[in-house]
Coordinates of C-alpha atoms and ligand atoms in Angstrom, one line a residue:
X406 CA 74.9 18.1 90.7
X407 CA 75.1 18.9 94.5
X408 CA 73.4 21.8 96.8
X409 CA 76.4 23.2 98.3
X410 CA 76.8 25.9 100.8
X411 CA 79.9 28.1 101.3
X412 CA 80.4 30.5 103.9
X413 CA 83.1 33.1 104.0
X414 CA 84.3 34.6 107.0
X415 CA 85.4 38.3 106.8
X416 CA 88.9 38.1 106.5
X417 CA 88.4 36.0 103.2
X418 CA 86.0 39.3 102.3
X419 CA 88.2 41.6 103.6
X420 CA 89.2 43.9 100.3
X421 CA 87.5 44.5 96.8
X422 CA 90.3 41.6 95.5
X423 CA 89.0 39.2 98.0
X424 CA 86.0 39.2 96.9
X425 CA 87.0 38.6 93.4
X426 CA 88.8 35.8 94.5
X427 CA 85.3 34.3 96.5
X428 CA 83.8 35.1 93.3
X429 CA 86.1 33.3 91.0
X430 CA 86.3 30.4 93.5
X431 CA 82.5 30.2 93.8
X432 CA 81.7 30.6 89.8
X433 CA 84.4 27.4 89.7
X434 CA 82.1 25.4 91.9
X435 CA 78.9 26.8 89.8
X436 CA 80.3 25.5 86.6
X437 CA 81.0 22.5 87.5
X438 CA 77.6 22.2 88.0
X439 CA 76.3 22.7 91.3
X440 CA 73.9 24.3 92.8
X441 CA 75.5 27.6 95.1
X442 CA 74.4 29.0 98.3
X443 CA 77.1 31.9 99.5
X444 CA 76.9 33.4 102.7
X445 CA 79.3 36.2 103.3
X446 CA 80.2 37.7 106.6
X447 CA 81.1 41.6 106.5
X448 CA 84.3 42.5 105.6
X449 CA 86.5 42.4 108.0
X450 CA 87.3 44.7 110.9
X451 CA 84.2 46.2 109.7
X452 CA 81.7 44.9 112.7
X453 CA 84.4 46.2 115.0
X454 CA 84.0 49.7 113.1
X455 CA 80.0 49.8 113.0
X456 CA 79.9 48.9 117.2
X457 CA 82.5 51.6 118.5
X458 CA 80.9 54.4 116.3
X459 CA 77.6 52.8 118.9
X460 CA 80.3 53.2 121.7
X461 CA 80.9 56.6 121.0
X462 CA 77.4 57.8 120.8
X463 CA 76.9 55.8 124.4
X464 CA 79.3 54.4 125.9
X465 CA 77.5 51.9 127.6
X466 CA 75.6 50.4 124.9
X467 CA 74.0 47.7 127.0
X468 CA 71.9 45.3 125.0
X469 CA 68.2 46.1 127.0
X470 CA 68.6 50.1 126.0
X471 CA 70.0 49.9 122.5
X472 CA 69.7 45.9 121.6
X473 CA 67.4 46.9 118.4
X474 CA 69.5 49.7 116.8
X475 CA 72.7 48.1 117.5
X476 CA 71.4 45.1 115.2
X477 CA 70.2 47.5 113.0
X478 CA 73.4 49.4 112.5
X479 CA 75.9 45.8 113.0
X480 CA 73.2 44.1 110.1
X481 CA 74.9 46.5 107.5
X482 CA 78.1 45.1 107.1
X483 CA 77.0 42.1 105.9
X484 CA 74.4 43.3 103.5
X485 CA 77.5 45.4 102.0
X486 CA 79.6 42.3 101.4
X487 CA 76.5 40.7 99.9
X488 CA 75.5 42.7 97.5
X489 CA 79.4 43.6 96.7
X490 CA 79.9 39.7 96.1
X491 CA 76.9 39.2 94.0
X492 CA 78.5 42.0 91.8
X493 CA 81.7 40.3 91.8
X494 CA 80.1 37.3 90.7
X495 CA 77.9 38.9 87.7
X496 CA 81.2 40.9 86.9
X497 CA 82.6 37.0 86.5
X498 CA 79.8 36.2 84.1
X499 CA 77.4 34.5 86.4
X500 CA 73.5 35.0 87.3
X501 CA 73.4 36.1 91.2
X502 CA 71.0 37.6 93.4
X503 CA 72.0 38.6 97.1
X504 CA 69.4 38.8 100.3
X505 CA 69.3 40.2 102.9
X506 CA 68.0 38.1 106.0
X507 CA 64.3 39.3 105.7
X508 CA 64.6 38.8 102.3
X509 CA 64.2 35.1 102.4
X510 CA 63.1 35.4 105.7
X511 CA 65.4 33.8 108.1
X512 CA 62.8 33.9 111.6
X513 CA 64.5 34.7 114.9
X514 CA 63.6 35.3 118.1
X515 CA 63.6 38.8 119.2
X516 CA 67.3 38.5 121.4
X517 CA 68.6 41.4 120.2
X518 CA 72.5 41.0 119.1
X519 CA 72.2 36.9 120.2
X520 CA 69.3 36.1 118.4
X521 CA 68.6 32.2 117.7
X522 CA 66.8 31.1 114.4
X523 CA 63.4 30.0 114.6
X524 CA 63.3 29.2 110.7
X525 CA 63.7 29.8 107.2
X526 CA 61.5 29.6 104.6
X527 CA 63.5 28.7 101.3
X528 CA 61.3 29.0 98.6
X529 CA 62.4 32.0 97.1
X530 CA 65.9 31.0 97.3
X531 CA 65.3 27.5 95.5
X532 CA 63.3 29.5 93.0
X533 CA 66.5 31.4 92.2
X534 CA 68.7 28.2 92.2
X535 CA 66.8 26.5 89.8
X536 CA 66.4 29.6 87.5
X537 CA 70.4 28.8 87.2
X538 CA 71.3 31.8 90.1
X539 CA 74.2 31.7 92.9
X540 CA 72.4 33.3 96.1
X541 CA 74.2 35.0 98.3
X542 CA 72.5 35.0 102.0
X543 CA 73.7 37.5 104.2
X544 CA 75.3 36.2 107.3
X545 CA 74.7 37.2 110.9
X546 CA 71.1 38.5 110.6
X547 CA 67.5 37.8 110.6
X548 CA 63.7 39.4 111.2
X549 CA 62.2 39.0 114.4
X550 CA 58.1 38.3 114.1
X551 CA 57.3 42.0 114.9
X552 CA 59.6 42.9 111.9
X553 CA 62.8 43.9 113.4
X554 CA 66.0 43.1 112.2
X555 CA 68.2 40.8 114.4
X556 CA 71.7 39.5 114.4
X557 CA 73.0 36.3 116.1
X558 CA 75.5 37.1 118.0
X559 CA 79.4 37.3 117.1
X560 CA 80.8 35.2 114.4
X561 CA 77.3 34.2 113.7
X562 CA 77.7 33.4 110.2
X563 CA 78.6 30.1 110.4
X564 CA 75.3 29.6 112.5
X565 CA 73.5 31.3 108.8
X566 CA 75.4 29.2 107.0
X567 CA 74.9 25.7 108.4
X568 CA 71.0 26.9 109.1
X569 CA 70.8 27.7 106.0
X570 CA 72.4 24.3 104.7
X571 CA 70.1 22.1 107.2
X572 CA 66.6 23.6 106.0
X573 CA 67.7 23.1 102.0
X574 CA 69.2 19.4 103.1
X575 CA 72.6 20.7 101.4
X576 CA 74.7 18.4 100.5
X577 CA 77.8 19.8 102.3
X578 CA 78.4 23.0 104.0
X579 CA 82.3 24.6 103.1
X580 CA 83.5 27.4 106.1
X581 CA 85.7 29.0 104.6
X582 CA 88.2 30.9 106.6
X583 CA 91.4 32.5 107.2
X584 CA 93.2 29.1 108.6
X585 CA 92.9 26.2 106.6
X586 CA 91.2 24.0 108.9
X587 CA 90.5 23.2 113.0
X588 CA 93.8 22.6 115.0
X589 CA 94.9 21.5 118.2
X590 CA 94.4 24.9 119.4
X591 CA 94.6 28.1 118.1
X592 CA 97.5 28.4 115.5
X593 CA 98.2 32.0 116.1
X594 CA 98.7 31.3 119.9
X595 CA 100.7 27.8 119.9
X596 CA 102.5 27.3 116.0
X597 CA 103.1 24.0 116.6
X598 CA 99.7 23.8 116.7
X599 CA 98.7 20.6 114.3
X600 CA 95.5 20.5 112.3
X601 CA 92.9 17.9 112.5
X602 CA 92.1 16.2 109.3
X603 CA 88.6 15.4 111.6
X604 CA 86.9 16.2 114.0
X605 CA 83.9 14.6 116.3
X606 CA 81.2 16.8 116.1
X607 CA 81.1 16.2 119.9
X608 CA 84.6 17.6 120.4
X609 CA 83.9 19.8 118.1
X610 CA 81.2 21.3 120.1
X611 CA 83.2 21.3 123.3
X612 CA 85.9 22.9 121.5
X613 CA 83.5 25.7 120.1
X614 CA 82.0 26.4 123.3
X615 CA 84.9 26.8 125.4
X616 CA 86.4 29.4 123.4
X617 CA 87.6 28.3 120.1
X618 CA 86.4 30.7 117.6
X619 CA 86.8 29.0 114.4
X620 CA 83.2 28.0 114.6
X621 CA 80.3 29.7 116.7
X622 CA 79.3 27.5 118.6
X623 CA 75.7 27.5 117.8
X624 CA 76.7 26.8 114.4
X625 CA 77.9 23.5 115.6
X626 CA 74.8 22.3 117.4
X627 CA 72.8 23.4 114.0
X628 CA 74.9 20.7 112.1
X629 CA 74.5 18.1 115.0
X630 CA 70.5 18.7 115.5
X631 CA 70.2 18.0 111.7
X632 CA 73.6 15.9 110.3
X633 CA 74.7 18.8 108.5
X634 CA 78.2 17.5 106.8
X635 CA 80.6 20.5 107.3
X636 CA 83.8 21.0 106.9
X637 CA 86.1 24.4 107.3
X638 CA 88.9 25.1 104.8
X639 CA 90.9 27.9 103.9
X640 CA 90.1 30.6 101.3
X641 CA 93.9 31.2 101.0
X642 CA 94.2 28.7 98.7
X643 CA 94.7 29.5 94.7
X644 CA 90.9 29.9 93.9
X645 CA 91.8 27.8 90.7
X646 CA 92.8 25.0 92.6
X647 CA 91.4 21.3 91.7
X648 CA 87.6 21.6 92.8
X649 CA 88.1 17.5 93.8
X650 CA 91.2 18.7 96.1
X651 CA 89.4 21.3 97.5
X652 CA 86.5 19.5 98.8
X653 CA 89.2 17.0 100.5
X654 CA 90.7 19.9 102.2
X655 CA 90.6 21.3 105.8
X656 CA 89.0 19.1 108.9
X657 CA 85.6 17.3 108.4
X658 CA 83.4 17.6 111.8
X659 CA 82.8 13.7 111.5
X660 CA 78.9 12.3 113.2
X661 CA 80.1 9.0 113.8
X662 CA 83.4 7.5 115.5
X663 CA 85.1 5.5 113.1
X664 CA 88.5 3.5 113.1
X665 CA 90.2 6.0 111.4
X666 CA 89.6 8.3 114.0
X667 CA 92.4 10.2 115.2
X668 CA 92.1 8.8 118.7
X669 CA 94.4 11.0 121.2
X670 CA 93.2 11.2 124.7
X671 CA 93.1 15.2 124.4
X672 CA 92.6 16.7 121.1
X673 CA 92.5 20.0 121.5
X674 CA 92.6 23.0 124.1
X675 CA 90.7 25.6 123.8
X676 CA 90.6 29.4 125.9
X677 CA 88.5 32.3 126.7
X678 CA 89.6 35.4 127.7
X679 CA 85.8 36.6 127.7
X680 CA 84.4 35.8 131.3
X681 CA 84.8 37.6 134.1
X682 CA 84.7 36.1 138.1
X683 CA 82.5 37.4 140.8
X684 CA 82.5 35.9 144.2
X685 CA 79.9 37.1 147.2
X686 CA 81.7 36.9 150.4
X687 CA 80.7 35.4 154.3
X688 CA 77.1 34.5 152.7
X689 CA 75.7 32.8 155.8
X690 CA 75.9 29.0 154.9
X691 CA 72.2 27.9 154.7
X692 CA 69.7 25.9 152.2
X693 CA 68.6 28.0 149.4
X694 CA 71.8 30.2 148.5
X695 CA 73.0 29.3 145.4
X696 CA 69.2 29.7 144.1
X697 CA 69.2 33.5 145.7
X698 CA 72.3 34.6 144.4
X699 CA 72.0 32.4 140.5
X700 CA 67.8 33.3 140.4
X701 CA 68.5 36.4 141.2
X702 CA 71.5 36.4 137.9
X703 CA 69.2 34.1 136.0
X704 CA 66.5 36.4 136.1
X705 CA 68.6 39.4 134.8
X706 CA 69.1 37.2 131.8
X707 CA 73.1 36.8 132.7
X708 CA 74.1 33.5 131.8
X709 CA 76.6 31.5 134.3
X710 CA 79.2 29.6 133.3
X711 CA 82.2 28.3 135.6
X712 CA 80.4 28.1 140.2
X713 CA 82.3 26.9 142.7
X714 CA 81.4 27.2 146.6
X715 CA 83.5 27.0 149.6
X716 CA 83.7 25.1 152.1
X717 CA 81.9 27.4 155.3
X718 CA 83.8 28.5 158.2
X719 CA 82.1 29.5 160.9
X720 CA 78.7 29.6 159.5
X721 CA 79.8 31.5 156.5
X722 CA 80.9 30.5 152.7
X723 CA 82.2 32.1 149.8
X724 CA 79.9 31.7 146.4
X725 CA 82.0 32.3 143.0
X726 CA 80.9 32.0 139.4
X727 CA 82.1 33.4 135.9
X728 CA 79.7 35.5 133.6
X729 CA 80.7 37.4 130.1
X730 CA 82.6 39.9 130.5
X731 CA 80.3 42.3 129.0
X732 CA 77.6 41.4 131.8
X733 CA 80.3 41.7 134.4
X734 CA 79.0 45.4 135.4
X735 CA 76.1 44.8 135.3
X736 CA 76.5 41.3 137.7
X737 CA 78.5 43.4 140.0
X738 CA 75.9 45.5 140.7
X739 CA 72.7 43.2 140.8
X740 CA 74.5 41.2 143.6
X741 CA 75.7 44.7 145.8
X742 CA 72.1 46.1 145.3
X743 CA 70.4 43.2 145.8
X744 CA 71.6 40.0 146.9
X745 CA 74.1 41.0 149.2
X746 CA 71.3 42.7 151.4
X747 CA 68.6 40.0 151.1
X748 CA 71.3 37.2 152.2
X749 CA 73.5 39.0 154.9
X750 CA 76.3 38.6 152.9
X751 CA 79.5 40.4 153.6
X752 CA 80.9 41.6 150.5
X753 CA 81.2 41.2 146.7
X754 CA 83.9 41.3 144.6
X755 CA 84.9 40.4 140.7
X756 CA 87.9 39.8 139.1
X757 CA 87.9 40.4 134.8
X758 CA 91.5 39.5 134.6
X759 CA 91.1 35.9 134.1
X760 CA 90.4 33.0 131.7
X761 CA 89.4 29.4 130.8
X762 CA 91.7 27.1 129.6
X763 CA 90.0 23.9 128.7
X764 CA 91.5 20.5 127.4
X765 CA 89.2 18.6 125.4
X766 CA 89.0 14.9 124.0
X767 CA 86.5 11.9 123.4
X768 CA 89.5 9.6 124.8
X769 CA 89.2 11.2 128.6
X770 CA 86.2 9.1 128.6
X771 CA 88.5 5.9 128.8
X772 CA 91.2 7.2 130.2
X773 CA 91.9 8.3 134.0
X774 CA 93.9 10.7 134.9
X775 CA 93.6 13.0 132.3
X776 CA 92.6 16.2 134.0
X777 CA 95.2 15.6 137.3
X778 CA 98.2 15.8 134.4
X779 CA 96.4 18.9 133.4
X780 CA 97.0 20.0 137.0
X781 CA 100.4 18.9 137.3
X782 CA 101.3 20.9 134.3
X783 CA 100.2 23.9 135.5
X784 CA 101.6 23.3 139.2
X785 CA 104.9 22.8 137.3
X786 CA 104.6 26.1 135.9
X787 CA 103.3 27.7 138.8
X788 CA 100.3 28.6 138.0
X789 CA 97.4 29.1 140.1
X790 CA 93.8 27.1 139.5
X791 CA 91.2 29.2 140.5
X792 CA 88.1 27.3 139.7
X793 CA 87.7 23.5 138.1
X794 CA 84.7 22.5 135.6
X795 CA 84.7 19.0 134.1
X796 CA 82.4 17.1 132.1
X797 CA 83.0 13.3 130.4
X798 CA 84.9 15.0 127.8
X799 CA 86.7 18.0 128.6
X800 CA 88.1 19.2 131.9
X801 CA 88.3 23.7 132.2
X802 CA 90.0 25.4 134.5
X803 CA 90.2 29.1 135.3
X804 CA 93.3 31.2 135.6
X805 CA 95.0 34.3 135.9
X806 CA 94.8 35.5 132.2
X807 CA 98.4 36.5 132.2
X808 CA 99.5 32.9 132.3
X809 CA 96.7 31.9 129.5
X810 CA 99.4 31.4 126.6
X811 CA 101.8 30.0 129.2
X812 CA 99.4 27.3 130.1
X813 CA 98.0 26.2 126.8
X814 CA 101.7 26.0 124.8
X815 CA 102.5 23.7 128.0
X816 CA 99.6 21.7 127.9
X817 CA 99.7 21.4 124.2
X818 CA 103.2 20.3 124.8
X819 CA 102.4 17.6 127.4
X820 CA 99.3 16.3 125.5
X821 CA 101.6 15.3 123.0
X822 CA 99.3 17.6 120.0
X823 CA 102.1 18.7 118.1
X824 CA 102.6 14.9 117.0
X825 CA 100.6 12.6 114.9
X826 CA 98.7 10.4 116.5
X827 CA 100.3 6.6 115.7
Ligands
ADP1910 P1 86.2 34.1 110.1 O1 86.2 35.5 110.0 O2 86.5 33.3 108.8 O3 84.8 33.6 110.6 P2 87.3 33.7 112.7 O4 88.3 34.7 113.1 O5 86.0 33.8 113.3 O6 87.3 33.6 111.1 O7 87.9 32.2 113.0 C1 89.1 31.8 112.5 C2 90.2 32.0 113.6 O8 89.9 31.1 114.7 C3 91.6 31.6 113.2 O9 92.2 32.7 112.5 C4 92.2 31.2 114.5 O10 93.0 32.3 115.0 C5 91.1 31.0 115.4 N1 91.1 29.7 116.1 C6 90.9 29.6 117.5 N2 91.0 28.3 117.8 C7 91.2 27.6 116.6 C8 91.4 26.2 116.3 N3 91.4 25.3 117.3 N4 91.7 25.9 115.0 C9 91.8 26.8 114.1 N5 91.6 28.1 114.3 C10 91.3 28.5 115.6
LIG1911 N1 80.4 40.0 111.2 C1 80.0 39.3 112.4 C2 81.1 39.4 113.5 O1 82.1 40.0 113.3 C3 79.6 37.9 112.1 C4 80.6 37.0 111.6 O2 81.7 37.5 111.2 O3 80.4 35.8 111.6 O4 80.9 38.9 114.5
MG1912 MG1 84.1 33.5 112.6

């Protein structure tokens, strides 16, 4: 008998007949004896729905003014799919109990809409497992220590569900989800895209954090931190399928390098089509400006991703860096009001029409190289490199965004992804 967690994403809950189907997969898994965590995310499209009605009401529904109700109103979709699975799952015969994330408590910070767990207290969940109940967790959400109801930013379920996996010590933690594993890059953008029977948890993380969604990113440092075994499968598959099978499926995020390793120099790209460049203009080039300019960003609470500076001319440099799109606005105008005064700079100005295109690969450690093929590819096809980041195992570079799919189905192509590895 094993604790197992599963997590369903909310295309897998996205009608009353998915959920039957998460039902009758999960009750499979029950009666064969284990002991069943669910965490559900809302159904799909339904996140989407909850934030424009937000929209509507104010249309700029920055996370400072309206951060607590818009967790409050986004919280419901998953407690809907909770409680709509746990009655899919009695309707199947079986004892089930959903919670919401107070319920159990999962503890977060008070981030509102990006909220990081703090902790979660398991008792009553245990209590419920060994009473012969499935729980169902809700995804996405927790309580802040005043009492307010948070969520963890988008696709944030996977962070509940392997959170929730480390503090029980489950003995694996299944995402479910609408491909059937992690591939090269996304499958919907490149279809010769090639999945990955594993994965390093380092690439992995790289992967997650440079834009590809199949895991949130904070989900992946959760299973790092405390060795959570994970793997992500499909939920397309007949539910009635050989339990054994199924829990060979998918990709395995792998801890530990082994010789059966899949050991391509790249193996995978990744993009983002959710930062946005600023640049301040003819800042006069002296000690101190990239603290004025990213204290002054850092201090709104706007993270920074992607800096370059110029070389100065004439006593005078250009200062660039990338932010989310959604704090783009609010960049823009911190560095007019501000900044631009207090430095002497001439001018700012932002560009939202890019992205980050990112190879990524334990390999480039031992291999040269790598990242000036990258930039003949892209030469090759013409495209413009805006700004570089590198570390030991990825290389990023930003781009016009209307050359995004052009550069990642070329660079899939030169990295050699769509094959299998010798
Ligand atoms: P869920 O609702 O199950 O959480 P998501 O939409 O959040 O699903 O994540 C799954 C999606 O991630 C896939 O449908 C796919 O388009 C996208 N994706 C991006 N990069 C990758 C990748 N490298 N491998 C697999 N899927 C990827
Ligand atoms: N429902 C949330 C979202 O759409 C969380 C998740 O799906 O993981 O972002
Ligand atoms: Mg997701």
């Amino acid at each position: 008998m094993a604790l197992i967690v599963h997590k369903y994403g909310g295309t897998s809950m996205g009608s009353t007949e998915r959920i039957r189907n998460v039902a009758k997969r999960v009750a499979k898994w029950a009666r064969a004896g284990h002991l069943m965590v669910v965490v559900p995310s809302a159904m799909s499209g339904e996140t989407n729905r909850l934030l424009a009605l937000a929209k509507d009401l104010a249309p700029s529904t920055l996370t400072e003014s309206y951060g607590r109700e818009l967790d409050m109103l986004a919280a419901t979709g998953e407690q809907a799919s909770s409680a709509l699975l746990a009655i899919a799952l009695q309707a199947e015969g079986l004892e089930s109990v959903s919670y919401a994330g107070w319920q159990v408590p999962i503890r977060t910070d008070s981030s509102y809409t990006k909220a990081r767990i703090e902790s979660i207290d398991d008792a009553r969940v245990r209590g419920d497992l060994q009473s012969g109940k499935v729980v169902i967790v809700t995804g996405f959400q927790g309580i802040d220590d005043q009492g307010n109801i948070t969520t963890l930013g988008r696709g944030g379920s996977d962070t509940s569900a392997v959170a929730v996996a480390a503090a029980m010590k489950a003995d694996e933690c299944l995402i479910y989800t609408d491909v059937d594993g992690v591939y090269t890059t996304d499958p919907r953008v490149v279809p010769e895209a090639r999945r990955l029977q594993t994965v390093s948890f380092e690439e992995m993380l790289e992967m997650a954090s440079m834009g590809s969604k199949v895991l949130q990113i904070r989900s992946v440092e959760f299973a790092g931190k405390y060795k959570v075994p994970l793997r992500v499968l499909s939920s397309f598959t007949p539910w009635d399928i050989d339990i054994v099978e199924e829990a060979k499926s998918g990709t395995l995020i792998t801890f530990e390098e082994d010789e059966n390793m899949e050991q391509a120099i790249v193996s995978g790209i990744a993009f983002n089509r959710d930062e946005a460049k600023v640049s301040v203009l003819g800042v006069p080039d002296k000690p101190g400006i990239a603290y004025q300019i990213l204290g002054a960003v850092a201090d709104a609470n706007i993270e920074v991703d992607v800096i370059i500076q110029n070389l100065s001319k004439d006593g005078r440099t250009d200062f660039s860096f990338t932010v989310n799109r959604n704090d783009y606005a609010k960049t823009f105008a911190l560095l007019n009001e501000k900044v631009l005064p207090a430095l002497g700079a001439q001018q700012v100005v932002g560009d939202t029409k890019i992205c980050k295109v990112s190879i990524v690969g334990i390999g480039m450690r031992s291999h040269v190289g790598v990242a000036s093929r990258m930039f003949r590819v892209l030469s090759e096809e013409g495209i413009n490199i805006q700004m570089i980041s590198t570390s030991e195992i990825k290389t990023s570079v930003v781009i016009d965004e209307k050359y995004m799919e052009l550069a990642v189905r070329a660079l899939h192509k030169e990295f050699d992804l769509d094959q299998t590895p010798a």
